[in-house]
PDB file of C-alpha atoms in Angstrom:
ATOM      1  CA  GLY A 166     -33.697   8.136  18.666  1.00  0.00           C
ATOM      2  CA  VAL A 167     -34.259   8.645  14.976  1.00  0.00           C
ATOM      3  CA  GLY A 168     -31.134   8.579  12.813  1.00  0.00           C
ATOM      4  CA  GLY A 169     -29.088   6.191  14.921  1.00  0.00           C
ATOM      5  CA  GLY A 170     -29.563   8.173  18.122  1.00  0.00           C
ATOM      6  CA  ALA A 171     -28.649  11.461  16.461  1.00  0.00           C
ATOM      7  CA  SER A 172     -32.172  12.887  16.779  1.00  0.00           C
ATOM      8  CA  ASN A 173     -34.915  13.041  19.347  1.00  0.00           C
ATOM      9  CA  TRP A 174     -38.290  13.283  17.583  1.00  0.00           C
ATOM     10  CA  LEU A 175     -40.053  14.857  20.566  1.00  0.00           C
ATOM     11  CA  THR A 176     -37.517  17.448  21.707  1.00  0.00           C
ATOM     12  CA  ASP A 177     -35.575  18.414  18.552  1.00  0.00           C
ATOM     13  CA  THR A 178     -36.824  20.972  16.056  1.00  0.00           C
ATOM     14  CA  ILE A 179     -38.123  18.828  13.204  1.00  0.00           C
ATOM     15  CA  LYS A 180     -39.049  20.519   9.932  1.00  0.00           C
ATOM     16  CA  CYS A 181     -40.901  19.589   6.773  1.00  0.00           C
ATOM     17  CA  ALA A 182     -39.671  20.936   3.430  1.00  0.00           C
ATOM     18  CA  ARG A 183     -41.119  20.747  -0.088  1.00  0.00           C
ATOM     19  CA  GLY A 184     -38.715  19.788  -2.831  1.00  0.00           C
ATOM     20  CA  GLY A 185     -38.823  20.675  -6.493  1.00  0.00           C
ATOM     21  CA  ALA A 186     -38.719  18.438  -9.529  1.00  0.00           C
ATOM     22  CA  ALA A 187     -35.062  19.295 -10.272  1.00  0.00           C
ATOM     23  CA  TYR A 188     -33.861  17.305  -7.252  1.00  0.00           C
ATOM     24  CA  THR A 189     -32.609  13.766  -7.750  1.00  0.00           C
ATOM     25  CA  PRO A 190     -32.463  11.881  -4.447  1.00  0.00           C
ATOM     26  CA  ASP A 191     -29.114  10.345  -3.573  1.00  0.00           C
ATOM     27  CA  LEU A 192     -29.843   8.295  -0.471  1.00  0.00           C
ATOM     28  CA  ALA A 193     -26.224   7.180  -0.160  1.00  0.00           C
ATOM     29  CA  ALA A 194     -24.659  10.640  -0.251  1.00  0.00           C
ATOM     30  CA  HIS A 195     -27.282  13.164   0.891  1.00  0.00           C
ATOM     31  CA  GLN A 196     -27.316  13.340   4.672  1.00  0.00           C
ATOM     32  CA  TYR A 197     -27.964  16.996   5.519  1.00  0.00           C
ATOM     33  CA  TYR A 198     -30.393  19.762   4.654  1.00  0.00           C
ATOM     34  CA  SER A 199     -27.561  21.529   2.782  1.00  0.00           C
ATOM     35  CA  ASP A 200     -27.580  18.595   0.320  1.00  0.00           C
ATOM     36  CA  ILE A 201     -31.156  19.411  -0.752  1.00  0.00           C
ATOM     37  CA  SER A 202     -31.621  23.093   0.138  1.00  0.00           C
ATOM     38  CA  ALA A 203     -30.983  24.401  -3.394  1.00  0.00           C
ATOM     39  CA  ASN A 204     -34.082  22.489  -4.506  1.00  0.00           C
ATOM     40  CA  VAL A 205     -36.385  23.361  -1.590  1.00  0.00           C
ATOM     41  CA  LEU A 206     -39.436  25.404  -2.539  1.00  0.00           C
ATOM     42  CA  GLY A 207     -40.340  28.140  -0.074  1.00  0.00           C
ATOM     43  CA  THR A 208     -39.843  28.044   3.664  1.00  0.00           C
ATOM     44  CA  PRO A 209     -39.802  24.736   5.558  1.00  0.00           C
ATOM     45  CA  GLN A 210     -42.396  24.396   8.315  1.00  0.00           C
ATOM     46  CA  THR A 211     -41.686  23.263  11.876  1.00  0.00           C
ATOM     47  CA  LEU A 212     -43.701  20.186  12.796  1.00  0.00           C
ATOM     48  CA  ALA A 213     -45.989  20.765  15.784  1.00  0.00           C
ATOM     49  CA  GLY A 214     -47.789  18.313  18.018  1.00  0.00           C
ATOM     50  CA  LYS A 215     -45.143  15.608  17.590  1.00  0.00           C
ATOM     51  CA  THR A 216     -45.809  12.225  19.187  1.00  0.00           C
ATOM     52  CA  THR A 217     -44.114   8.865  19.147  1.00  0.00           C
ATOM     53  CA  THR A 218     -44.477   5.395  20.505  1.00  0.00           C
ATOM     54  CA  SER A 219     -41.300   3.485  21.245  1.00  0.00           C
ATOM     55  CA  PRO A 220     -39.093   1.584  21.341  1.00  0.00           C
ATOM     56  CA  VAL A 221     -40.364  -1.410  19.326  1.00  0.00           C
ATOM     57  CA  GLY A 222     -42.557  -0.499  16.368  1.00  0.00           C
ATOM     58  CA  GLY A 223     -42.191   3.199  17.145  1.00  0.00           C
ATOM     59  CA  VAL A 224     -44.603   5.401  15.233  1.00  0.00           C
ATOM     60  CA  LEU A 225     -43.742   9.022  14.424  1.00  0.00           C
ATOM     61  CA  ASP A 226     -46.583  11.499  14.097  1.00  0.00           C
ATOM     62  CA  ALA A 227     -47.218  15.239  14.114  1.00  0.00           C
ATOM     63  CA  ALA A 228     -49.884  17.714  13.171  1.00  0.00           C
ATOM     64  CA  ASP A 229     -50.370  18.154   9.431  1.00  0.00           C
ATOM     65  CA  ALA A 230     -48.000  20.706   7.857  1.00  0.00           C
ATOM     66  CA  TYR A 231     -49.437  23.766   6.095  1.00  0.00           C
ATOM     67  CA  PHE A 232     -47.716  25.972   3.545  1.00  0.00           C
ATOM     68  CA  THR A 233     -49.696  29.131   2.750  1.00  0.00           C
ATOM     69  CA  ALA A 234     -49.799  31.100  -0.505  1.00  0.00           C
ATOM     70  CA  VAL A 235     -47.246  28.873  -2.266  1.00  0.00           C
ATOM     71  CA  ALA A 236     -45.905  30.706  -5.315  1.00  0.00           C
ATOM     72  CA  GLY A 237     -47.224  29.301  -8.581  1.00  0.00           C
ATOM     73  CA  GLY A 238     -45.271  27.738 -11.388  1.00  0.00           C
ATOM     74  CA  SER A 239     -43.345  24.988  -9.589  1.00  0.00           C
ATOM     75  CA  THR A 240     -43.748  21.262  -9.105  1.00  0.00           C
ATOM     76  CA  VAL A 241     -43.447  19.775  -5.627  1.00  0.00           C
ATOM     77  CA  SER A 242     -42.008  16.297  -6.163  1.00  0.00           C
ATOM     78  CA  TYR A 243     -40.979  15.293  -2.666  1.00  0.00           C
ATOM     79  CA  ILE A 244     -41.402  16.028   1.027  1.00  0.00           C
ATOM     80  CA  ALA A 245     -38.317  15.965   3.241  1.00  0.00           C
ATOM     81  CA  ILE A 246     -38.274  15.817   7.025  1.00  0.00           C
ATOM     82  CA  TYR A 247     -35.139  16.883   8.819  1.00  0.00           C
ATOM     83  CA  LYS A 248     -33.755  17.838  12.224  1.00  0.00           C
ATOM     84  CA  ASP A 249     -33.080  21.588  12.137  1.00  0.00           C
ATOM     85  CA  THR A 250     -29.955  22.562  14.093  1.00  0.00           C
ATOM     86  CA  GLY A 251     -29.941  26.079  12.656  1.00  0.00           C
ATOM     87  CA  VAL A 252     -26.994  25.149  10.413  1.00  0.00           C
ATOM     88  CA  PRO A 253     -27.883  23.512   7.062  1.00  0.00           C
ATOM     89  CA  GLY A 254     -24.651  21.482   7.008  1.00  0.00           C
ATOM     90  CA  THR A 255     -25.454  19.799  10.350  1.00  0.00           C
ATOM     91  CA  SER A 256     -29.249  19.524   9.958  1.00  0.00           C
ATOM     92  CA  ARG A 257     -29.650  15.788   9.401  1.00  0.00           C
ATOM     93  CA  LEU A 258     -32.166  14.491   6.871  1.00  0.00           C
ATOM     94  CA  LEU A 259     -34.503  11.987   8.501  1.00  0.00           C
ATOM     95  CA  LEU A 260     -37.157  11.031   5.935  1.00  0.00           C
ATOM     96  CA  LEU A 261     -37.796  11.621   2.239  1.00  0.00           C
ATOM     97  CA  PHE A 262     -41.138  10.974   0.586  1.00  0.00           C
ATOM     98  CA  ASP A 263     -41.283  10.983  -3.206  1.00  0.00           C
ATOM     99  CA  THR A 264     -44.315   8.742  -3.547  1.00  0.00           C
ATOM    100  CA  ALA A 265     -47.566   9.742  -1.861  1.00  0.00           C
ATOM    101  CA  THR A 266     -51.120  10.654  -2.692  1.00  0.00           C
ATOM    102  CA  GLY A 267     -51.006  14.133  -4.232  1.00  0.00           C
ATOM    103  CA  LEU A 268     -47.357  14.034  -5.317  1.00  0.00           C
ATOM    104  CA  PRO A 269     -46.246  15.567  -7.510  1.00  0.00           C
ATOM    105  CA  VAL A 270     -48.318  18.723  -7.113  1.00  0.00           C
ATOM    106  CA  LEU A 271     -48.236  21.785  -9.346  1.00  0.00           C
ATOM    107  CA  THR A 272     -48.198  25.011  -7.336  1.00  0.00           C
ATOM    108  CA  ASN A 273     -50.710  27.728  -8.254  1.00  0.00           C
ATOM    109  CA  GLY A 274     -50.419  30.406  -5.568  1.00  0.00           C
ATOM    110  CA  GLY A 275     -52.764  28.593  -3.183  1.00  0.00           C
ATOM    111  CA  ASP A 276     -52.091  26.783   0.050  1.00  0.00           C
ATOM    112  CA  ILE A 277     -50.596  23.298   0.230  1.00  0.00           C
ATOM    113  CA  SER A 278     -51.237  20.974   3.135  1.00  0.00           C
ATOM    114  CA  VAL A 279     -49.240  17.877   3.896  1.00  0.00           C
ATOM    115  CA  ALA A 280     -51.690  15.537   5.597  1.00  0.00           C
ATOM    116  CA  TRP A 281     -49.988  12.637   7.335  1.00  0.00           C
ATOM    117  CA  ASP A 282     -51.549   9.201   7.327  1.00  0.00           C
ATOM    118  CA  ASN A 283     -54.176   8.741  10.042  1.00  0.00           C
ATOM    119  CA  GLY A 284     -53.755   4.940   9.978  1.00  0.00           C
ATOM    120  CA  VAL A 285     -51.333   2.892  12.040  1.00  0.00           C
ATOM    121  CA  ASN A 286     -48.230   4.131  10.180  1.00  0.00           C
ATOM    122  CA  ARG A 287     -48.772   7.920  10.663  1.00  0.00           C
ATOM    123  CA  ILE A 288     -45.680   9.723   9.316  1.00  0.00           C
ATOM    124  CA  ALA A 289     -43.439   6.692   9.735  1.00  0.00           C
ATOM    125  CA  ARG A 290     -43.308   3.403  11.590  1.00  0.00           C
ATOM    126  CA  LEU A 291     -39.915   2.273  12.812  1.00  0.00           C
ATOM    127  CA  LEU A 292     -39.398  -1.446  13.066  1.00  0.00           C
ATOM    128  CA  TRP A 293     -36.511  -2.624  15.207  1.00  0.00           C
ATOM    129  CA  THR A 294     -35.102  -6.112  14.954  1.00  0.00           C
TER     130      THR A 294
END
């Protein structure tokens, strides 16, 4: 599974969160949602329609994520995907995107959609060696 066998993309609750500009990623130390939660803007959304191909060259995909009526005045600088266990300190971070078309985005009270790639990579492509 994703995260060294710690997560099952298809059966676990996987969420997408928007992170603010104040967050500085620390890929060596930040492992759980609690490590980023102080910088998350609004309510994370549960990914629906998840699919995967595996094991070699596994591709992770899901329906696009939608955040409605996002309060204005903030900057979304990253998108985090994590396995939600219901406890922030055990909800493992899986993916962090800080470079993508549309990032950063200034919030203005409107909706924000996170549209995943429709090409071969989708949300992520896992390459096993």
